[in-house]
Short mmCIF file of C-alpha atoms and ligand atoms in Angstrom, two decimals:
data_model
loop_
_atom_site.label_atom_id
_atom_site.label_comp_id
_atom_site.label_asym_id
_atom_site.label_seq_id
_atom_site.Cartn_x
_atom_site.Cartn_y
_atom_site.Cartn_z
CA UNK A 5 115.32 104.06 75.50
CA UNK A 6 115.60 102.53 78.94
CA UNK A 7 112.28 101.03 80.02
CA UNK A 8 111.81 99.87 83.61
CA UNK A 9 108.54 98.16 84.58
CA UNK A 10 107.53 98.25 88.23
CA UNK A 11 104.39 96.27 88.98
CA UNK A 12 102.68 95.12 92.14
CA UNK A 13 99.67 95.56 94.40
CA UNK A 14 98.63 98.82 96.08
CA UNK A 15 100.74 100.25 98.88
CA UNK A 16 103.81 98.21 97.94
CA UNK A 17 105.70 101.51 97.63
CA UNK A 18 105.93 101.42 93.82
CA UNK A 19 105.23 105.08 93.20
CA UNK A 20 107.54 106.40 95.93
CA UNK A 21 110.35 104.11 94.80
CA UNK A 22 109.77 104.84 91.11
CA UNK A 23 109.78 108.62 91.66
CA UNK A 24 113.07 108.44 93.53
CA UNK A 25 114.68 106.09 90.99
CA UNK A 26 113.55 108.34 88.12
CA UNK A 27 115.13 111.35 89.83
CA UNK A 28 118.40 109.48 90.41
CA UNK A 29 118.63 108.21 86.83
CA UNK A 30 117.26 111.37 85.20
CA UNK A 31 114.45 109.48 83.46
CA UNK A 32 110.67 109.97 83.36
CA UNK A 33 108.39 108.49 86.01
CA UNK A 34 105.02 107.33 84.69
CA UNK A 35 102.24 106.63 87.18
CA UNK A 36 99.77 104.58 85.14
CA UNK A 37 97.27 104.21 88.00
CA UNK A 38 96.61 107.96 87.62
CA UNK A 39 95.18 107.29 84.14
CA UNK A 40 92.68 104.72 85.42
CA UNK A 41 91.85 107.07 88.30
CA UNK A 42 91.13 109.89 85.86
CA UNK A 43 88.76 107.73 83.86
CA UNK A 44 87.12 106.80 87.18
CA UNK A 45 86.77 110.50 87.99
CA UNK A 46 84.99 111.21 84.71
CA UNK A 47 82.67 108.23 85.24
CA UNK A 48 81.88 109.52 88.75
CA UNK A 49 81.19 113.04 87.48
CA UNK A 50 78.82 111.66 84.87
CA UNK A 51 77.04 109.61 87.57
CA UNK A 52 77.65 106.34 85.71
CA UNK A 53 78.12 102.94 87.34
CA UNK A 54 81.85 102.09 87.17
CA UNK A 55 81.11 98.36 87.11
CA UNK A 56 78.87 98.70 84.03
CA UNK A 57 81.18 98.02 81.08
CA UNK A 58 78.79 99.36 78.39
CA UNK A 59 78.08 102.54 80.37
CA UNK A 60 81.79 103.21 80.91
CA UNK A 61 82.64 102.41 77.28
CA UNK A 62 80.00 104.91 76.11
CA UNK A 63 81.80 107.67 78.04
CA UNK A 64 85.28 107.02 76.60
CA UNK A 65 84.79 109.14 73.45
CA UNK A 66 84.18 112.14 75.74
CA UNK A 67 87.57 111.70 77.40
CA UNK A 68 90.80 113.27 76.26
CA UNK A 69 93.77 112.52 78.53
CA UNK A 70 97.11 114.20 78.56
CA UNK A 71 100.10 113.63 80.82
CA UNK A 72 102.24 116.67 81.57
CA UNK A 73 105.31 117.04 83.74
CA UNK A 74 105.16 120.12 85.91
CA UNK A 75 107.63 120.99 88.68
CA UNK A 76 109.13 117.55 88.30
CA UNK A 77 105.82 115.76 88.94
CA UNK A 78 103.30 114.04 86.71
CA UNK A 79 99.95 115.74 86.23
CA UNK A 80 97.02 114.31 84.32
CA UNK A 81 94.81 116.64 82.30
CA UNK A 82 91.25 115.56 81.66
CA UNK A 83 89.76 117.43 78.72
CA UNK A 84 92.23 120.23 79.24
CA UNK A 85 91.90 120.58 83.03
CA UNK A 86 94.41 119.29 85.57
CA UNK A 87 92.77 116.69 87.84
CA UNK A 88 95.23 117.32 90.69
CA UNK A 89 94.43 115.54 93.93
CA UNK A 90 90.80 114.88 92.96
CA UNK A 91 91.94 111.42 91.79
CA UNK A 92 93.70 110.59 95.08
CA UNK A 93 90.70 109.88 97.31
CA UNK A 94 89.70 106.39 98.53
CA UNK A 95 86.54 106.74 96.43
CA UNK A 96 88.64 107.24 93.27
CA UNK A 97 90.79 104.23 94.22
CA UNK A 98 87.60 102.22 94.10
CA UNK A 99 86.40 103.78 90.85
CA UNK A 100 89.80 103.25 89.21
CA UNK A 101 89.89 99.59 90.13
CA UNK A 102 86.28 99.09 88.98
CA UNK A 103 86.75 100.73 85.56
CA UNK A 104 90.14 99.05 85.00
CA UNK A 105 88.43 95.66 84.70
CA UNK A 106 86.76 96.65 81.40
CA UNK A 107 88.61 95.69 78.19
CA UNK A 108 87.61 98.92 76.33
CA UNK A 109 89.19 100.99 79.12
CA UNK A 110 92.44 99.02 78.96
CA UNK A 111 92.49 99.29 75.16
CA UNK A 112 91.85 103.04 75.43
CA UNK A 113 94.94 103.54 77.63
CA UNK A 114 97.31 101.08 75.96
CA UNK A 115 98.79 103.31 73.29
CA UNK A 116 99.10 106.35 75.59
CA UNK A 117 101.35 104.30 77.85
CA UNK A 118 103.40 102.68 75.07
CA UNK A 119 103.95 106.00 73.31
CA UNK A 120 105.51 107.60 76.40
CA UNK A 121 107.86 104.63 76.77
CA UNK A 122 108.84 104.75 73.08
CA UNK A 123 109.70 108.43 73.25
CA UNK A 124 111.35 108.59 76.69
CA UNK A 125 113.45 106.53 79.04
CA UNK A 126 110.92 105.67 81.75
CA UNK A 127 110.23 103.88 84.94
CA UNK A 128 106.54 103.01 84.72
CA UNK A 129 104.52 101.75 87.66
CA UNK A 130 101.29 99.78 87.43
CA UNK A 131 99.85 96.29 87.46
CA UNK A 132 100.45 94.97 83.92
CA UNK A 133 103.46 96.95 82.71
CA UNK A 134 105.87 94.01 82.48
CA UNK A 135 103.25 91.58 81.20
CA UNK A 136 101.22 93.66 78.71
CA UNK A 137 102.25 97.28 78.24
CA UNK A 138 106.04 96.94 77.95
CA UNK A 139 106.80 93.23 77.48
CA UNK A 140 110.27 94.17 76.16
CA UNK A 141 111.26 96.36 79.11
CA UNK A 142 114.93 95.82 79.95
CA UNK A 143 114.16 95.72 83.68
CA UNK A 144 111.03 94.25 85.27
CA UNK A 145 110.48 94.22 89.00
CA UNK A 146 107.38 92.99 90.83
CA UNK A 147 107.21 94.80 94.14
CA UNK A 148 105.26 93.50 97.07
CA UNK A 149 105.13 93.68 100.87
CA UNK A 150 102.96 92.14 103.57
CA UNK A 151 99.31 93.34 103.55
CA UNK A 152 99.78 94.98 106.98
CA UNK A 153 102.87 96.85 105.84
CA UNK A 154 101.17 97.99 102.62
CA UNK A 155 98.01 99.11 104.44
CA UNK A 156 100.05 101.09 106.93
CA UNK A 157 101.94 102.90 104.16
CA UNK A 158 98.69 103.75 102.34
CA UNK A 159 97.10 104.89 105.59
CA UNK A 160 100.05 107.19 106.36
CA UNK A 161 99.86 108.66 102.83
CA UNK A 162 96.14 109.37 103.20
CA UNK A 163 96.50 110.89 106.67
CA UNK A 164 99.35 113.10 105.39
CA UNK A 165 96.90 114.39 102.75
CA UNK A 166 94.36 115.21 105.45
CA UNK A 167 92.05 112.30 104.59
CA UNK A 168 90.38 111.02 107.75
CA UNK A 169 90.36 107.20 107.78
CA UNK A 170 91.40 104.25 109.93
CA UNK A 171 94.06 101.62 109.34
CA UNK A 172 91.36 98.91 109.43
CA UNK A 173 89.30 100.67 106.75
CA UNK A 174 92.38 101.02 104.54
CA UNK A 175 93.31 97.34 104.99
CA UNK A 176 89.77 96.20 104.10
CA UNK A 177 89.56 98.48 101.05
CA UNK A 178 93.05 97.46 99.92
CA UNK A 179 92.35 93.73 100.18
CA UNK A 180 89.13 94.13 98.21
CA UNK A 181 90.86 96.17 95.51
CA UNK A 182 93.88 93.85 95.26
CA UNK A 183 91.59 90.84 94.90
CA UNK A 184 89.72 92.52 92.03
CA UNK A 185 92.90 93.76 90.31
CA UNK A 186 94.57 90.33 90.57
CA UNK A 187 91.41 88.36 89.76
CA UNK A 188 90.22 90.18 86.63
CA UNK A 189 90.37 88.35 83.34
CA UNK A 190 92.30 90.90 81.28
CA UNK A 191 95.79 92.04 82.35
CA UNK A 192 95.51 91.17 86.05
CA UNK A 193 98.15 92.25 88.55
CA UNK A 194 100.89 89.72 87.86
CA UNK A 195 104.62 89.30 87.73
CA UNK A 196 105.99 88.74 84.23
CA UNK A 197 107.90 85.48 83.86
CA UNK A 198 111.12 87.41 83.56
CA UNK A 199 110.37 89.80 86.43
CA UNK A 200 112.38 89.90 89.61
CA UNK A 201 110.28 89.57 92.77
CA UNK A 202 111.05 92.19 95.39
CA UNK A 203 109.39 91.87 98.81
CA UNK A 204 110.23 95.12 100.57
CA UNK A 205 108.44 94.50 103.88
CA UNK A 206 110.41 96.42 106.50
CA UNK A 207 112.58 98.22 103.93
CA UNK A 208 112.81 101.98 104.06
CA UNK A 209 112.79 104.10 100.91
CA UNK A 210 116.58 104.42 100.67
CA UNK A 211 117.01 100.63 100.87
CA UNK A 212 114.34 100.01 98.23
CA UNK A 213 115.82 102.60 95.89
CA UNK A 214 119.30 101.14 96.32
CA UNK A 215 117.91 97.70 95.52
CA UNK A 216 116.19 98.85 92.31
CA UNK A 217 119.24 100.85 91.18
CA UNK A 218 121.35 97.75 91.80
CA UNK A 219 119.06 95.66 89.59
CA UNK A 220 119.12 98.32 86.86
CA UNK A 221 122.93 98.45 86.99
CA UNK A 222 123.19 94.65 86.92
CA UNK A 223 120.84 94.26 83.96
CA UNK A 224 121.83 97.26 81.85
CA UNK A 225 125.13 98.60 83.15
CA UNK A 226 123.42 101.97 83.69
CA UNK A 227 124.46 103.73 86.88
CA UNK A 228 123.08 106.96 88.35
CA UNK A 229 125.30 109.97 87.66
CA UNK A 230 127.45 110.85 90.67
CA UNK A 231 126.48 113.64 93.04
O1 DC B 13 98.30 102.33 91.34
P1 DC B 13 96.95 102.92 91.73
O2 DC B 13 96.51 102.56 93.12
O3 DC B 13 96.90 104.41 91.52
O4 DC B 13 95.90 102.26 90.71
C1 DC B 13 94.52 102.49 90.79
C2 DC B 13 93.78 101.34 90.11
O5 DC B 13 94.01 101.39 88.71
C3 DC B 13 94.19 99.94 90.54
O6 DC B 13 93.41 99.49 91.64
C4 DC B 13 93.96 99.11 89.31
C5 DC B 13 94.11 100.09 88.17
N1 DC B 13 95.38 99.94 87.45
C6 DC B 13 95.47 98.97 86.48
O7 DC B 13 94.51 98.22 86.30
N2 DC B 13 96.58 98.83 85.73
C7 DC B 13 97.63 99.65 85.93
N3 DC B 13 98.72 99.52 85.16
C8 DC B 13 97.59 100.64 86.94
C9 DC B 13 96.45 100.75 87.70
#
């Protein structure tokens, strides 16, 4: 199986790039942030404090997660119901980051992620894919961009979804979240030693996709089918 790990902070363009690369190579795109977001959603619905490790851990046995691919996109099912866009709000970004700090949450999601990569060729995006989840991935890329560029991309995504927010609010929230994700003790956002660093500030999607496909070809000899 081909395993590609794409890590980096929020708004670096990981998911957009990964989706496009998956389509070009005919492999599965796995958005691991959606899993943490779904746990955050359950914690929110149960009115628990996402920063309270014991409270969050106590809720894990109630959670059954399933990833399904529908119309070419990834959907997460929480206890049998599709979460849809309910996990895509700024509030759920915060909840996801807060719950992702807790070791029991990371342990809970570890095998789900590894199993998908064992059974399918994947490009998986997250924070700790190259370091913890798939240390043997054939291709590891750590994607980043300037904070301003990342905040603007996130802001445009949110506005396109009809979420009313300002660029300043997105930048503040993003900086706070990145600091927590990179500063946590277990599996922080980090580039694996053997990862390639890719700063895509000012790159458009086509350029970023071409770059990643070039790295994949160079490392594995795998090229996208023509057409
Ligand atoms: O990629 P995202 O913005 O959807 O991720 C939401 C949060 O989930 C992120 O702030 C930290 C957490 N996360 C993580 O800890 N490890 C991952 N592999 C993916 C996401």
